[in-house]
Amino acid sequence: MSDIADKVKKIVVEHLGVEDDKVTDTASFIDDLGADSLDTVELVMAFEEEFGIEIPDDAAEKIQTVKDAIEFISANS
Amino acid sequence: MFDLTGKKALVTGATGGIGASIAKMLHAAGAEVVVSGTRAEKLQDLASELGERVHVIAANLSDRESVDQLAKDAAAAMGGVDILVNNAGITKDNLAMRMKDEDWDSVMQVNLESSFRLMKGVMRGMMKSRWGRMVNITSVVGVTGNPGQANYCASKAGMIGLSKSMAQEVASRGITVNCVAPGFIATPMTDVLTDEQKGAITAGIPSGELGAPEDIASAVLYLASNEAKYVNGQTLHVNGGLAMI
């Protein structure tokens, strides 16, 4: 779990170019981290690659915070 | 102006008259170029003519896997793709009443679907680097229509709509997607026409002559350059005034 969380946060930091300490569990990609819709698609694709999973569109729509991503990936990888 | 030094370009249909000219012009402006097409030998000839900064990747654009592989191979060969020129195109002309399903399918696949797949294949790299140029070679008949070319015209009109949609999706990442629409251009394809046939064609062109492949390549070079960064989702018609749209 913590391993997944670390990887997720690292991807978010790299993709969105934000400071580590801003990427908290409850941080929203769009509202808190300045992502636009294209960024969220890129993030989902990066998660898929990193963890070797497929995130269906309807699930991707629900991944709005760092915690959402960690929980989905933990449950599906 | 129009310096492409350090840029990496993929040109499809590079064995054709227009494609070869595009590859040469981008290369002359400093770009590293992957030339792709179906005829490996002709691609090699072109590569030897150009010298350094050239890679040859043969691909069959009527095959989905081959198309996806081309995007990957081109990125692997050059370390990325900054400029994509979807130039490859085929015709399978016939009056609609006589047009076979396979003639419709193959034209759609090579002209339209492969363009989409290649754009999709290179766009992530462009998004990451916050710079990209996609130039799709459509045709004047994609806008005007032409009897006997329902499949070809539909595919070329499709490229214009495709380009406009993609342009809106990726514009915020420094990527532009535009079309160049040639009119009648002198290529090996038109060399076989008789003088009479050529006369009939040029009679409808205000400039009174066929275009040269370089006329198209110059338009592509402009759209691929930094200078064209504010031009997006457009179709640049290069046709000697044949159709003023």
mmCIF file of C-alpha atoms in Angstrom:
data_model
loop_
_atom_site.group_PDB
_atom_site.id
_atom_site.type_symbol
_atom_site.label_atom_id
_atom_site.label_comp_id
_atom_site.label_asym_id
_atom_site.label_seq_id
_atom_site.Cartn_x
_atom_site.Cartn_y
_atom_site.Cartn_z
ATOM 1 C CA MET A 1 0.000 0.000 0.000
ATOM 2 C CA SER A 2 2.631 2.536 0.979
ATOM 3 C CA ASP A 3 4.725 1.445 -1.960
ATOM 4 C CA ILE A 4 1.790 2.157 -4.270
ATOM 5 C CA ALA A 5 1.159 5.484 -2.547
ATOM 6 C CA ASP A 6 4.771 6.520 -3.024
ATOM 7 C CA LYS A 7 4.759 5.622 -6.698
ATOM 8 C CA VAL A 8 1.438 7.408 -7.287
ATOM 9 C CA LYS A 9 2.709 10.563 -5.595
ATOM 10 C CA LYS A 10 5.926 10.441 -7.576
ATOM 11 C CA ILE A 11 3.996 10.221 -10.856
ATOM 12 C CA VAL A 12 1.767 13.121 -9.833
ATOM 13 C CA VAL A 13 4.753 15.276 -8.881
ATOM 14 C CA GLU A 14 6.505 14.532 -12.174
ATOM 15 C CA HIS A 15 3.470 15.001 -14.394
ATOM 16 C CA LEU A 16 2.024 18.091 -12.846
ATOM 17 C CA GLY A 17 5.308 19.691 -11.830
ATOM 18 C CA VAL A 18 4.095 20.406 -8.280
ATOM 19 C CA GLU A 19 5.948 20.359 -4.944
ATOM 20 C CA ASP A 20 6.042 17.037 -3.054
ATOM 21 C CA ASP A 21 4.350 18.438 0.047
ATOM 22 C CA LYS A 22 1.322 19.611 -1.958
ATOM 23 C CA VAL A 23 0.564 16.039 -3.031
ATOM 24 C CA THR A 24 -1.368 14.986 0.061
ATOM 25 C CA ASP A 25 -3.854 12.134 0.108
ATOM 26 C CA THR A 26 -6.828 14.420 -0.089
ATOM 27 C CA ALA A 27 -5.411 16.713 -2.759
ATOM 28 C CA SER A 28 -7.675 17.011 -5.807
ATOM 29 C CA PHE A 29 -5.813 16.884 -9.113
ATOM 30 C CA ILE A 30 -7.907 19.625 -10.636
ATOM 31 C CA ASP A 31 -8.864 21.828 -7.665
ATOM 32 C CA ASP A 32 -5.636 21.648 -5.644
ATOM 33 C CA LEU A 33 -2.897 20.653 -8.036
ATOM 34 C CA GLY A 34 -3.845 22.710 -11.083
ATOM 35 C CA ALA A 35 -4.460 19.837 -13.483
ATOM 36 C CA ASP A 36 -6.665 20.282 -16.534
ATOM 37 C CA SER A 37 -8.715 17.522 -18.157
ATOM 38 C CA LEU A 38 -5.856 16.515 -20.424
ATOM 39 C CA ASP A 39 -3.560 16.207 -17.390
ATOM 40 C CA THR A 40 -5.973 13.836 -15.687
ATOM 41 C CA VAL A 41 -6.036 11.630 -18.792
ATOM 42 C CA GLU A 42 -2.248 11.671 -18.888
ATOM 43 C CA LEU A 43 -2.098 10.754 -15.200
ATOM 44 C CA VAL A 44 -4.453 7.823 -15.662
ATOM 45 C CA MET A 45 -2.366 6.580 -18.587
ATOM 46 C CA ALA A 46 0.799 6.940 -16.529
ATOM 47 C CA PHE A 47 -0.785 4.929 -13.685
ATOM 48 C CA GLU A 48 -1.808 2.243 -16.160
ATOM 49 C CA GLU A 49 1.747 1.960 -17.436
ATOM 50 C CA GLU A 50 3.435 2.038 -14.045
ATOM 51 C CA PHE A 51 1.192 -0.559 -12.441
ATOM 52 C CA GLY A 52 0.385 -2.668 -15.505
ATOM 53 C CA ILE A 53 -3.352 -2.305 -15.047
ATOM 54 C CA GLU A 54 -6.230 -1.039 -17.123
ATOM 55 C CA ILE A 55 -8.366 1.748 -15.723
ATOM 56 C CA PRO A 56 -11.747 1.819 -17.525
ATOM 57 C CA ASP A 57 -13.146 5.236 -18.456
ATOM 58 C CA ASP A 58 -15.952 5.106 -15.882
ATOM 59 C CA ALA A 59 -13.453 4.337 -13.109
ATOM 60 C CA ALA A 60 -11.042 6.990 -14.364
ATOM 61 C CA GLU A 61 -13.760 9.623 -14.042
ATOM 62 C CA LYS A 62 -14.041 8.861 -10.334
ATOM 63 C CA ILE A 63 -10.326 9.214 -9.678
ATOM 64 C CA GLN A 64 -10.228 12.832 -8.624
ATOM 65 C CA THR A 65 -7.852 12.866 -5.693
ATOM 66 C CA VAL A 66 -4.525 11.247 -4.873
ATOM 67 C CA LYS A 67 -6.337 8.962 -2.431
ATOM 68 C CA ASP A 68 -8.833 7.870 -5.103
ATOM 69 C CA ALA A 69 -5.941 6.807 -7.305
ATOM 70 C CA ILE A 70 -4.138 4.917 -4.542
ATOM 71 C CA GLU A 71 -7.308 3.102 -3.514
ATOM 72 C CA PHE A 72 -8.250 2.091 -7.044
ATOM 73 C CA ILE A 73 -4.773 0.854 -7.841
ATOM 74 C CA SER A 74 -4.461 -1.038 -4.536
ATOM 75 C CA ALA A 75 -7.756 -2.784 -5.195
ATOM 76 C CA ASN A 76 -6.975 -3.638 -8.806
ATOM 77 C CA SER A 77 -3.298 -4.472 -9.040
ATOM 78 C CA MET B 1 13.508 31.375 -40.573
ATOM 79 C CA PHE B 2 11.953 27.896 -40.580
ATOM 80 C CA ASP B 3 14.892 26.302 -38.820
ATOM 81 C CA LEU B 4 14.092 22.727 -37.789
ATOM 82 C CA THR B 5 17.483 21.884 -36.322
ATOM 83 C CA GLY B 6 17.092 19.273 -33.593
ATOM 84 C CA LYS B 7 13.507 18.430 -34.553
ATOM 85 C CA LYS B 8 12.534 14.871 -35.362
ATOM 86 C CA ALA B 9 10.111 14.300 -38.217
ATOM 87 C CA LEU B 10 8.179 11.307 -39.489
ATOM 88 C CA VAL B 11 6.979 11.515 -43.101
ATOM 89 C CA THR B 12 4.714 8.810 -44.519
ATOM 90 C CA GLY B 13 4.381 8.113 -48.214
ATOM 91 C CA ALA B 14 7.915 9.388 -48.669
ATOM 92 C CA THR B 15 8.439 7.438 -51.872
ATOM 93 C CA GLY B 16 5.829 9.476 -53.718
ATOM 94 C CA GLY B 17 6.580 12.716 -55.537
ATOM 95 C CA ILE B 18 5.111 14.978 -52.863
ATOM 96 C CA GLY B 19 6.290 12.875 -49.905
ATOM 97 C CA ALA B 20 9.885 12.779 -51.094
ATOM 98 C CA SER B 21 9.848 16.519 -51.577
ATOM 99 C CA ILE B 22 8.480 17.060 -48.063
ATOM 100 C CA ALA B 23 11.144 14.786 -46.565
ATOM 101 C CA LYS B 24 13.878 16.625 -48.462
ATOM 102 C CA MET B 25 12.658 20.040 -47.428
ATOM 103 C CA LEU B 26 12.293 19.208 -43.724
ATOM 104 C CA HIS B 27 15.719 17.584 -43.840
ATOM 105 C CA ALA B 28 17.237 20.609 -45.557
ATOM 106 C CA ALA B 29 15.807 22.787 -42.777
ATOM 107 C CA GLY B 30 17.810 20.726 -40.278
ATOM 108 C CA ALA B 31 15.353 18.073 -39.111
ATOM 109 C CA GLU B 32 16.180 14.449 -38.484
ATOM 110 C CA VAL B 33 13.762 12.469 -40.642
ATOM 111 C CA VAL B 34 12.181 9.024 -40.705
ATOM 112 C CA VAL B 35 11.044 8.302 -44.243
ATOM 113 C CA SER B 36 8.318 5.716 -44.440
ATOM 114 C CA GLY B 37 6.524 4.030 -47.291
ATOM 115 C CA THR B 38 5.810 0.653 -48.781
ATOM 116 C CA ARG B 39 8.705 0.447 -51.253
ATOM 117 C CA ALA B 40 11.843 -0.188 -49.203
ATOM 118 C CA GLU B 41 14.196 0.156 -52.161
ATOM 119 C CA LYS B 42 12.929 3.602 -53.130
ATOM 120 C CA LEU B 43 13.131 4.693 -49.501
ATOM 121 C CA GLN B 44 16.762 3.598 -49.397
ATOM 122 C CA ASP B 45 17.494 5.613 -52.545
ATOM 123 C CA LEU B 46 15.946 8.675 -50.945
ATOM 124 C CA ALA B 47 17.886 8.084 -47.726
ATOM 125 C CA SER B 48 21.189 7.782 -49.581
ATOM 126 C CA GLU B 49 20.408 10.985 -51.433
ATOM 127 C CA LEU B 50 19.799 12.817 -48.157
ATOM 128 C CA GLY B 51 22.821 11.419 -46.301
ATOM 129 C CA GLU B 52 22.884 11.820 -42.535
ATOM 130 C CA ARG B 53 19.993 12.323 -40.114
ATOM 131 C CA VAL B 54 17.751 9.903 -42.031
ATOM 132 C CA HIS B 55 16.119 6.611 -41.070
ATOM 133 C CA VAL B 56 14.171 4.264 -43.304
ATOM 134 C CA ILE B 57 11.161 2.434 -41.894
ATOM 135 C CA ALA B 58 8.967 0.561 -44.357
ATOM 136 C CA ALA B 59 5.364 0.148 -43.240
ATOM 137 C CA ASN B 60 2.070 -1.062 -44.577
ATOM 138 C CA LEU B 61 -0.507 1.537 -43.584
ATOM 139 C CA SER B 62 -3.441 -0.706 -44.442
ATOM 140 C CA ASP B 63 -2.456 -2.873 -41.483
ATOM 141 C CA ARG B 64 -3.281 -1.545 -37.993
ATOM 142 C CA GLU B 65 -0.422 -3.290 -36.254
ATOM 143 C CA SER B 66 2.029 -2.069 -38.832
ATOM 144 C CA VAL B 67 0.796 1.509 -38.320
ATOM 145 C CA ASP B 68 1.108 1.346 -34.534
ATOM 146 C CA GLN B 69 4.528 -0.216 -34.894
ATOM 147 C CA LEU B 70 5.628 2.586 -37.210
ATOM 148 C CA ALA B 71 4.860 5.209 -34.555
ATOM 149 C CA LYS B 72 6.872 3.240 -32.003
ATOM 150 C CA ASP B 73 9.766 2.480 -34.338
ATOM 151 C CA ALA B 74 10.053 6.073 -35.496
ATOM 152 C CA ALA B 75 10.157 7.324 -31.894
ATOM 153 C CA ALA B 76 12.735 4.656 -31.020
ATOM 154 C CA ALA B 77 14.916 5.485 -34.030
ATOM 155 C CA MET B 78 15.042 9.224 -33.339
ATOM 156 C CA GLY B 79 14.342 9.401 -29.608
ATOM 157 C CA GLY B 80 10.914 10.927 -30.202
ATOM 158 C CA VAL B 81 8.718 12.440 -32.903
ATOM 159 C CA ASP B 82 8.215 16.220 -32.939
ATOM 160 C CA ILE B 83 6.760 16.543 -36.421
ATOM 161 C CA LEU B 84 4.355 14.098 -38.033
ATOM 162 C CA VAL B 85 3.450 14.468 -41.696
ATOM 163 C CA ASN B 86 0.633 12.177 -42.737
ATOM 164 C CA ASN B 87 1.229 12.277 -46.449
ATOM 165 C CA ALA B 88 0.591 8.678 -47.542
ATOM 166 C CA GLY B 89 -2.547 8.281 -49.585
ATOM 167 C CA ILE B 90 -4.047 5.980 -52.153
ATOM 168 C CA THR B 91 -6.863 6.197 -54.671
ATOM 169 C CA LYS B 92 -9.265 3.486 -55.799
ATOM 170 C CA ASP B 93 -11.435 5.503 -58.132
ATOM 171 C CA ASN B 94 -14.796 4.451 -59.457
ATOM 172 C CA LEU B 95 -18.277 5.829 -59.739
ATOM 173 C CA ALA B 96 -20.130 5.239 -56.491
ATOM 174 C CA MET B 97 -22.535 2.842 -58.174
ATOM 175 C CA ARG B 98 -19.618 0.642 -59.192
ATOM 176 C CA MET B 99 -17.461 1.074 -56.120
ATOM 177 C CA LYS B 100 -16.584 -2.133 -54.314
ATOM 178 C CA ASP B 101 -16.583 -2.424 -50.532
ATOM 179 C CA GLU B 102 -12.876 -3.215 -50.484
ATOM 180 C CA ASP B 103 -12.102 -0.075 -52.476
ATOM 181 C CA TRP B 104 -13.956 1.992 -49.913
ATOM 182 C CA ASP B 105 -12.331 0.204 -46.999
ATOM 183 C CA SER B 106 -8.745 0.332 -48.199
ATOM 184 C CA VAL B 107 -8.881 4.045 -49.042
ATOM 185 C CA MET B 108 -10.418 4.847 -45.666
ATOM 186 C CA GLN B 109 -7.891 2.712 -43.887
ATOM 187 C CA VAL B 110 -4.757 4.054 -45.539
ATOM 188 C CA ASN B 111 -5.769 7.703 -45.883
ATOM 189 C CA LEU B 112 -7.857 8.336 -42.788
ATOM 190 C CA GLU B 113 -7.454 5.647 -40.165
ATOM 191 C CA SER B 114 -3.684 5.360 -40.397
ATOM 192 C CA SER B 115 -3.448 9.139 -40.003
ATOM 193 C CA PHE B 116 -5.484 8.978 -36.818
ATOM 194 C CA ARG B 117 -3.522 6.064 -35.414
ATOM 195 C CA LEU B 118 -0.186 7.728 -36.112
ATOM 196 C CA MET B 119 -1.356 10.983 -34.542
ATOM 197 C CA LYS B 120 -2.482 9.041 -31.508
ATOM 198 C CA GLY B 121 0.798 7.169 -31.460
ATOM 199 C CA VAL B 122 2.986 10.263 -31.364
ATOM 200 C CA MET B 123 0.850 12.661 -29.356
ATOM 201 C CA ARG B 124 1.913 11.603 -25.864
ATOM 202 C CA GLY B 125 5.545 12.305 -26.613
ATOM 203 C CA MET B 126 4.586 15.700 -28.032
ATOM 204 C CA MET B 127 2.432 16.454 -24.990
ATOM 205 C CA LYS B 128 5.302 15.658 -22.664
ATOM 206 C CA SER B 129 7.731 17.842 -24.559
ATOM 207 C CA ARG B 130 5.115 20.591 -24.885
ATOM 208 C CA TRP B 131 5.854 20.966 -28.595
ATOM 209 C CA GLY B 132 4.520 19.192 -31.621
ATOM 210 C CA ARG B 133 3.474 19.659 -35.221
ATOM 211 C CA MET B 134 1.104 17.435 -37.101
ATOM 212 C CA VAL B 135 0.557 18.202 -40.757
ATOM 213 C CA ASN B 136 -1.949 16.158 -42.689
ATOM 214 C CA ILE B 137 -1.907 16.158 -46.459
ATOM 215 C CA THR B 138 -5.500 16.268 -47.597
ATOM 216 C CA SER B 139 -6.718 17.389 -51.023
ATOM 217 C CA VAL B 140 -8.721 20.114 -52.693
ATOM 218 C CA VAL B 141 -11.277 17.460 -53.605
ATOM 219 C CA GLY B 142 -11.843 16.768 -49.904
ATOM 220 C CA VAL B 143 -13.542 20.144 -49.884
ATOM 221 C CA THR B 144 -14.980 20.380 -53.408
ATOM 222 C CA GLY B 145 -15.807 16.706 -54.052
ATOM 223 C CA ASN B 146 -15.006 14.941 -57.297
ATOM 224 C CA PRO B 147 -17.057 12.440 -59.294
ATOM 225 C CA GLY B 148 -15.492 8.999 -59.265
ATOM 226 C CA GLN B 149 -13.714 9.634 -55.971
ATOM 227 C CA ALA B 150 -16.395 9.276 -53.287
ATOM 228 C CA ASN B 151 -14.080 7.184 -51.125
ATOM 229 C CA TYR B 152 -11.026 9.371 -51.626
ATOM 230 C CA CYS B 153 -12.931 12.636 -51.099
ATOM 231 C CA ALA B 154 -14.617 11.277 -47.971
ATOM 232 C CA SER B 155 -11.254 10.211 -46.558
ATOM 233 C CA LYS B 156 -9.686 13.592 -47.303
ATOM 234 C CA ALA B 157 -12.648 15.532 -45.881
ATOM 235 C CA GLY B 158 -12.376 13.230 -42.871
ATOM 236 C CA MET B 159 -8.779 14.255 -42.359
ATOM 237 C CA ILE B 160 -9.841 17.886 -42.121
ATOM 238 C CA GLY B 161 -12.433 17.174 -39.412
ATOM 239 C CA LEU B 162 -10.003 14.889 -37.633
ATOM 240 C CA SER B 163 -7.333 17.581 -37.638
ATOM 241 C CA LYS B 164 -9.699 20.231 -36.258
ATOM 242 C CA SER B 165 -10.779 17.967 -33.398
ATOM 243 C CA MET B 166 -7.249 16.922 -32.521
ATOM 244 C CA ALA B 167 -6.093 20.534 -32.711
ATOM 245 C CA GLN B 168 -8.620 21.509 -30.056
ATOM 246 C CA GLU B 169 -7.641 18.606 -27.826
ATOM 247 C CA VAL B 170 -3.910 19.283 -27.755
ATOM 248 C CA ALA B 171 -3.500 22.991 -28.483
ATOM 249 C CA SER B 172 -2.813 23.722 -24.805
ATOM 250 C CA ARG B 173 0.300 21.562 -25.012
ATOM 251 C CA GLY B 174 2.045 23.543 -27.720
ATOM 252 C CA ILE B 175 0.910 21.172 -30.424
ATOM 253 C CA THR B 176 -0.640 22.284 -33.687
ATOM 254 C CA VAL B 177 -2.568 20.123 -36.137
ATOM 255 C CA ASN B 178 -3.104 21.485 -39.622
ATOM 256 C CA CYS B 179 -3.792 20.312 -43.161
ATOM 257 C CA VAL B 180 -2.260 21.140 -46.500
ATOM 258 C CA ALA B 181 -4.620 20.627 -49.427
ATOM 259 C CA PRO B 182 -2.831 20.263 -52.761
ATOM 260 C CA GLY B 183 -4.575 20.878 -56.058
ATOM 261 C CA PHE B 184 -3.113 19.335 -59.223
ATOM 262 C CA ILE B 185 0.563 18.676 -58.660
ATOM 263 C CA ALA B 186 3.044 17.381 -61.258
ATOM 264 C CA THR B 187 4.241 14.000 -59.979
ATOM 265 C CA PRO B 188 5.007 10.628 -61.581
ATOM 266 C CA MET B 189 1.241 10.083 -61.215
ATOM 267 C CA THR B 190 0.414 12.977 -63.553
ATOM 268 C CA ASP B 191 3.337 12.324 -65.941
ATOM 269 C CA VAL B 192 1.325 9.607 -67.608
ATOM 270 C CA LEU B 193 -1.393 12.048 -68.665
ATOM 271 C CA THR B 194 -1.468 13.152 -72.307
ATOM 272 C CA ASP B 195 -0.886 16.792 -73.222
ATOM 273 C CA GLU B 196 -4.548 17.013 -74.074
ATOM 274 C CA GLN B 197 -5.542 15.775 -70.646
ATOM 275 C CA LYS B 198 -3.113 18.143 -68.984
ATOM 276 C CA GLY B 199 -4.498 20.981 -71.094
ATOM 277 C CA ALA B 200 -8.001 20.234 -69.880
ATOM 278 C CA ILE B 201 -6.816 20.295 -66.288
ATOM 279 C CA THR B 202 -4.764 23.483 -66.512
ATOM 280 C CA ALA B 203 -7.625 25.297 -68.261
ATOM 281 C CA GLY B 204 -9.379 25.338 -64.884
ATOM 282 C CA ILE B 205 -6.386 26.663 -62.968
ATOM 283 C CA PRO B 206 -5.990 30.448 -62.871
ATOM 284 C CA SER B 207 -2.198 30.163 -62.741
ATOM 285 C CA GLY B 208 -2.382 28.041 -65.897
ATOM 286 C CA GLU B 209 -0.012 25.360 -64.725
ATOM 287 C CA LEU B 210 0.290 22.335 -62.507
ATOM 288 C CA GLY B 211 1.891 22.792 -59.117
ATOM 289 C CA ALA B 212 5.274 21.354 -58.175
ATOM 290 C CA PRO B 213 5.851 18.995 -55.225
ATOM 291 C CA GLU B 214 8.009 21.743 -53.693
ATOM 292 C CA ASP B 215 4.976 24.025 -53.552
ATOM 293 C CA ILE B 216 3.383 21.538 -51.162
ATOM 294 C CA ALA B 217 6.590 20.855 -49.247
ATOM 295 C CA SER B 218 7.064 24.581 -48.612
ATOM 296 C CA ALA B 219 3.610 24.805 -47.070
ATOM 297 C CA VAL B 220 4.403 21.803 -44.870
ATOM 298 C CA LEU B 221 7.710 23.333 -43.821
ATOM 299 C CA TYR B 222 5.938 26.491 -42.725
ATOM 300 C CA LEU B 223 3.301 24.639 -40.708
ATOM 301 C CA ALA B 224 6.014 22.485 -39.101
ATOM 302 C CA SER B 225 8.022 25.510 -38.027
ATOM 303 C CA ASN B 226 8.062 27.517 -34.819
ATOM 304 C CA GLU B 227 6.854 30.486 -36.811
ATOM 305 C CA ALA B 228 3.485 28.771 -37.421
ATOM 306 C CA LYS B 229 2.798 28.243 -33.707
ATOM 307 C CA TYR B 230 -0.388 30.328 -33.776
ATOM 308 C CA VAL B 231 -1.846 28.523 -36.804
ATOM 309 C CA ASN B 232 -3.998 25.643 -35.638
ATOM 310 C CA GLY B 233 -6.769 23.510 -37.102
ATOM 311 C CA GLN B 234 -6.408 25.168 -40.494
ATOM 312 C CA THR B 235 -6.333 23.864 -44.028
ATOM 313 C CA LEU B 236 -3.835 25.601 -46.270
ATOM 314 C CA HIS B 237 -4.927 25.258 -49.889
ATOM 315 C CA VAL B 238 -2.063 25.131 -52.374
ATOM 316 C CA ASN B 239 -3.683 24.866 -55.776
ATOM 317 C CA GLY B 240 -2.775 27.782 -58.022
ATOM 318 C CA GLY B 241 -6.190 29.301 -57.418
ATOM 319 C CA LEU B 242 -8.081 26.273 -58.727
ATOM 320 C CA ALA B 243 -10.477 26.540 -55.809
ATOM 321 C CA MET B 244 -10.561 29.620 -53.620
ATOM 322 C CA ILE B 245 -11.987 28.484 -50.326
#
